[in-house]
Amino acid sequence: MITPLQEKFYKEYCAYKGYDGSSPVIAGIDKELSIRYPVLVKKGCGHLIITVVRELTMAVDELCAMSVDTDLDSIMSFLFDEGISYEKDISYIGALDKESFAASKIPENIEVRLLSGFGDRRALSKLQKTLTMTERMLAQVSMKDEMIAGVFVSGELVCAASTIKQGNIHDIGVMTAPSYRKMGYARHAITFLMQKLFEKDENAIAQYRCDKSNEGSVSLMNSLGFEPMLELFGAIMDFSGDNDA
């Protein structure tokens, strides 16, 4: 049974990705891969990123003409047989709308607000410096984003969450200073951000992506009311000397 949120999300997700159900052409790889499996392809500088969509519900097949029999093991075997090196990444995407948002009450002693201005820009820069480069890249939180909220402790910005508009989907990123993690600040930042987002647009769809192995992040996603939508497998393949976009 397809939920209203699933129907809205899959249509918007596929529209933004430009996926219309047809098999994409993959340069430099045996065309058998594009024929046998539904894939989203992005050719980059010196490498090819392939994201195989493995749906969590039948809704993807019904709405996007994606196969429900995508076999991850077969894809991995195919890449191995072709001698293609790869790094795999399995992550979840969850979606949230105003009706499914499980807003928790933010304690009165928690200072959380939208960020703007030079002072907040400096505070965010200071927060970013406490994270590793990988953590900053995964969070993708910037003052240039559509909307950004921050949690302050004793005047110091310790957590920030933002949304980036992708078509009609608002992708959420969040970062927390290492010494302030597992204290609920990410929940407060995202809760406040979602409240502001739905006040601005009651038809908005929020998207939250997290690594499958990050139990804390998956738990946070579920507790806020995000419905699991997609499980993504990404293979990053090296094509030395092939830099055509």
Short mmCIF file of C-alpha atoms in Angstrom, two decimals:
data_model
loop_
_atom_site.label_atom_id
_atom_site.label_comp_id
_atom_site.label_asym_id
_atom_site.label_seq_id
_atom_site.Cartn_x
_atom_site.Cartn_y
_atom_site.Cartn_z
CA MET A 1 0.00 0.00 0.00
CA ILE A 2 1.51 3.32 -1.08
CA THR A 3 1.31 6.13 1.46
CA PRO A 4 0.58 9.67 0.24
CA LEU A 5 4.08 10.74 1.31
CA GLN A 6 5.71 7.90 -0.63
CA GLU A 7 3.80 8.84 -3.76
CA LYS A 8 4.77 12.50 -3.48
CA PHE A 9 8.41 11.77 -2.68
CA TYR A 10 9.09 9.24 -5.45
CA LYS A 11 7.59 11.48 -8.11
CA GLU A 12 9.60 14.50 -6.96
CA TYR A 13 12.80 12.48 -6.47
CA CYS A 14 12.69 10.98 -9.95
CA ALA A 15 11.76 14.32 -11.52
CA TYR A 16 14.77 16.00 -9.87
CA LYS A 17 17.13 13.16 -10.85
CA GLY A 18 15.81 13.20 -14.41
CA TYR A 19 14.89 9.52 -14.21
CA ASP A 20 12.08 8.55 -16.54
CA GLY A 21 12.36 4.76 -16.37
CA SER A 22 14.53 4.37 -19.48
CA SER A 23 17.93 2.62 -19.38
CA PRO A 24 20.79 5.15 -19.26
CA VAL A 25 23.87 4.83 -21.44
CA ILE A 26 27.05 4.12 -19.52
CA ALA A 27 30.26 5.20 -21.24
CA GLY A 28 33.25 2.91 -20.76
CA ILE A 29 31.31 -0.01 -19.26
CA ASP A 30 29.63 -3.01 -20.85
CA LYS A 31 26.10 -1.92 -21.78
CA GLU A 32 24.81 -5.08 -20.12
CA LEU A 33 24.87 -3.29 -16.79
CA SER A 34 22.46 -0.60 -17.97
CA ILE A 35 20.17 -3.19 -19.53
CA ARG A 36 20.02 -5.54 -16.56
CA TYR A 37 19.73 -3.03 -13.73
CA PRO A 38 18.01 0.32 -13.22
CA VAL A 39 20.75 2.82 -12.42
CA LEU A 40 21.27 6.53 -12.06
CA VAL A 41 24.56 7.56 -13.66
CA LYS A 42 26.76 10.61 -13.28
CA LYS A 43 29.94 10.86 -15.38
CA GLY A 44 32.51 12.98 -13.57
CA CYS A 45 36.09 14.08 -14.05
CA GLY A 46 38.14 10.89 -14.20
CA HIS A 47 35.49 8.69 -12.62
CA LEU A 48 31.95 7.40 -12.95
CA ILE A 49 29.46 7.36 -10.09
CA ILE A 50 26.72 4.75 -10.34
CA THR A 51 23.86 4.77 -7.86
CA VAL A 52 21.70 1.68 -7.95
CA VAL A 53 18.31 2.32 -6.45
CA ARG A 54 17.11 -0.51 -4.20
CA GLU A 55 13.57 0.33 -3.15
CA LEU A 56 12.17 -0.41 0.29
CA THR A 57 8.59 -0.57 -1.01
CA MET A 58 6.79 -1.56 -4.19
CA ALA A 59 5.96 2.10 -4.75
CA VAL A 60 9.19 2.76 -6.65
CA ASP A 61 8.36 0.13 -9.26
CA GLU A 62 4.79 1.37 -9.61
CA LEU A 63 5.69 5.04 -9.93
CA CYS A 64 9.12 5.02 -11.57
CA ALA A 65 9.20 1.76 -13.54
CA MET A 66 12.21 0.58 -11.51
CA SER A 67 12.79 -3.17 -11.18
CA VAL A 68 11.88 -4.74 -7.83
CA ASP A 69 14.45 -7.49 -8.43
CA THR A 70 17.63 -5.42 -8.28
CA ASP A 71 20.29 -7.84 -7.03
CA LEU A 72 23.15 -6.05 -5.30
CA ASP A 73 25.30 -9.20 -5.15
CA SER A 74 24.99 -9.66 -8.92
CA ILE A 75 26.01 -6.05 -9.53
CA MET A 76 29.06 -6.42 -7.29
CA SER A 77 30.00 -9.65 -9.05
CA PHE A 78 29.63 -7.95 -12.44
CA LEU A 79 31.95 -5.12 -11.42
CA PHE A 80 34.49 -7.60 -10.05
CA ASP A 81 34.44 -9.68 -13.26
CA GLU A 82 35.00 -6.52 -15.30
CA GLY A 83 38.04 -5.68 -13.18
CA ILE A 84 36.51 -2.38 -12.04
CA SER A 85 37.71 -1.03 -8.71
CA TYR A 86 35.10 0.63 -6.55
CA GLU A 87 34.24 1.99 -3.14
CA LYS A 88 30.79 1.05 -1.95
CA ASP A 89 28.47 3.17 0.11
CA ILE A 90 25.05 2.04 1.31
CA SER A 91 22.76 4.68 2.73
CA TYR A 92 19.12 5.32 3.51
CA ILE A 93 16.96 8.19 2.37
CA GLY A 94 13.96 9.11 4.48
CA ALA A 95 11.23 11.64 3.70
CA LEU A 96 9.08 13.84 5.88
CA ASP A 97 6.12 16.15 5.34
CA LYS A 98 4.08 18.31 7.68
CA GLU A 99 1.60 15.52 8.44
CA SER A 100 4.25 12.92 9.36
CA PHE A 101 6.51 15.29 11.32
CA ALA A 102 6.85 14.01 14.89
CA ALA A 103 7.86 17.31 16.46
CA SER A 104 9.34 17.02 19.92
CA LYS A 105 9.21 19.94 22.36
CA ILE A 106 12.44 21.91 22.48
CA PRO A 107 13.35 22.62 26.14
CA GLU A 108 13.04 26.27 27.13
CA ASN A 109 16.68 26.36 28.24
CA ILE A 110 17.89 25.43 24.74
CA GLU A 111 18.83 28.42 22.57
CA VAL A 112 18.04 27.58 18.94
CA ARG A 113 17.36 30.02 16.12
CA LEU A 114 17.87 30.68 12.43
CA LEU A 115 21.35 31.88 11.51
CA SER A 116 22.13 35.02 9.55
CA GLY A 117 24.67 37.82 9.41
CA PHE A 118 28.42 38.07 9.79
CA GLY A 119 28.52 37.03 13.46
CA ASP A 120 26.71 33.75 12.76
CA ARG A 121 28.92 33.17 9.73
CA ARG A 122 32.00 33.37 11.96
CA ALA A 123 30.36 31.08 14.54
CA LEU A 124 29.60 28.49 11.84
CA SER A 125 33.16 28.67 10.55
CA LYS A 126 34.43 27.99 14.08
CA LEU A 127 32.08 25.00 14.41
CA GLN A 128 33.19 23.60 11.04
CA LYS A 129 36.82 23.68 12.16
CA THR A 130 36.03 21.20 14.94
CA LEU A 131 34.99 18.60 12.34
CA THR A 132 37.08 16.48 9.99
CA MET A 133 37.04 17.23 6.28
CA THR A 134 34.95 14.09 5.67
CA GLU A 135 32.39 15.14 8.29
CA ARG A 136 32.08 18.61 6.76
CA MET A 137 31.59 17.15 3.28
CA LEU A 138 28.92 14.72 4.48
CA ALA A 139 27.05 17.39 6.45
CA GLN A 140 27.09 19.98 3.63
CA VAL A 141 25.96 22.77 5.95
CA SER A 142 26.58 26.31 4.70
CA MET A 143 25.34 29.84 5.28
CA LYS A 144 24.50 29.85 1.55
CA ASP A 145 21.90 27.13 2.05
CA GLU A 146 18.17 27.71 1.72
CA MET A 147 17.64 27.81 5.50
CA ILE A 148 20.01 27.18 8.42
CA ALA A 149 19.35 26.80 12.16
CA GLY A 150 21.80 26.63 15.05
CA VAL A 151 21.88 25.51 18.67
CA PHE A 152 23.93 27.63 21.10
CA VAL A 153 25.40 26.65 24.46
CA SER A 154 26.73 29.54 26.57
CA GLY A 155 26.78 31.68 23.43
CA GLU A 156 28.77 29.11 21.40
CA LEU A 157 27.32 27.51 18.27
CA VAL A 158 27.56 23.76 18.91
CA CYS A 159 25.21 22.34 16.26
CA ALA A 160 23.83 23.54 12.93
CA ALA A 161 21.32 22.07 10.49
CA SER A 162 20.34 23.37 7.07
CA THR A 163 18.19 22.59 4.06
CA ILE A 164 19.21 22.63 0.39
CA LYS A 165 16.37 22.83 -2.14
CA GLN A 166 16.58 20.12 -4.80
CA GLY A 167 13.60 20.56 -7.06
CA ASN A 168 10.66 20.34 -4.68
CA ILE A 169 12.61 18.34 -2.08
CA HIS A 170 14.51 19.99 0.78
CA ASP A 171 17.64 17.99 1.68
CA ILE A 172 18.76 18.22 5.33
CA GLY A 173 22.34 18.39 6.52
CA VAL A 174 23.46 18.58 10.16
CA MET A 175 26.77 18.96 11.99
CA THR A 176 27.55 18.87 15.71
CA ALA A 177 30.81 19.71 17.50
CA PRO A 178 32.47 16.46 18.69
CA SER A 179 32.33 17.38 22.39
CA TYR A 180 28.58 18.08 22.19
CA ARG A 181 27.39 14.93 20.44
CA LYS A 182 24.83 12.48 21.85
CA MET A 183 23.20 15.28 23.86
CA GLY A 184 20.14 15.78 21.65
CA TYR A 185 21.33 18.97 19.95
CA ALA A 186 20.97 17.56 16.42
CA ARG A 187 17.35 16.66 17.23
CA HIS A 188 16.67 20.19 18.49
CA ALA A 189 18.28 21.81 15.44
CA ILE A 190 16.38 19.64 12.94
CA THR A 191 13.11 19.99 14.86
CA PHE A 192 13.39 23.78 14.82
CA LEU A 193 14.42 23.77 11.16
CA MET A 194 11.44 21.59 10.16
CA GLN A 195 9.06 23.81 12.09
CA LYS A 196 10.30 26.83 10.14
CA LEU A 197 10.27 24.94 6.83
CA PHE A 198 6.64 23.83 7.22
CA GLU A 199 5.61 27.31 8.37
CA LYS A 200 7.11 28.65 5.15
CA ASP A 201 5.68 25.90 2.91
CA GLU A 202 3.10 23.49 4.31
CA ASN A 203 3.50 21.29 1.19
CA ALA A 204 7.26 20.93 1.57
CA ILE A 205 8.94 17.51 1.50
CA ALA A 206 12.10 17.13 3.59
CA GLN A 207 14.74 14.52 2.77
CA TYR A 208 17.25 13.03 5.23
CA ARG A 209 20.10 10.81 4.04
CA CYS A 210 22.33 8.83 6.37
CA ASP A 211 24.79 5.97 6.28
CA LYS A 212 23.12 2.61 6.89
CA SER A 213 25.72 1.69 9.52
CA ASN A 214 25.17 4.89 11.54
CA GLU A 215 22.65 3.56 14.04
CA GLY A 216 22.32 6.87 15.89
CA SER A 217 21.53 8.79 12.71
CA VAL A 218 19.05 6.14 11.53
CA SER A 219 17.35 6.20 14.94
CA LEU A 220 17.13 10.02 14.84
CA MET A 221 15.62 9.89 11.36
CA ASN A 222 12.95 7.42 12.44
CA SER A 223 12.11 9.19 15.72
CA LEU A 224 11.47 12.49 13.93
CA GLY A 225 8.89 10.80 11.70
CA PHE A 226 10.93 10.34 8.51
CA GLU A 227 9.57 7.45 6.45
CA PRO A 228 12.24 5.20 4.84
CA MET A 229 12.04 5.70 1.07
CA LEU A 230 15.16 4.40 -0.65
CA GLU A 231 18.24 2.37 0.05
CA LEU A 232 21.07 3.56 -2.19
CA PHE A 233 24.19 1.74 -3.27
CA GLY A 234 26.90 3.88 -4.82
CA ALA A 235 29.92 2.57 -6.71
CA ILE A 236 32.67 5.07 -7.49
CA MET A 237 34.71 3.77 -10.40
CA ASP A 238 38.08 5.03 -11.51
CA PHE A 239 38.66 5.68 -15.22
CA SER A 240 42.26 6.84 -15.37
CA GLY A 241 42.86 9.18 -18.28
CA ASP A 242 39.17 9.45 -19.14
CA ASN A 243 38.17 12.96 -18.10
CA ASP A 244 35.22 13.61 -20.38
CA ALA A 245 32.21 14.91 -18.50
#
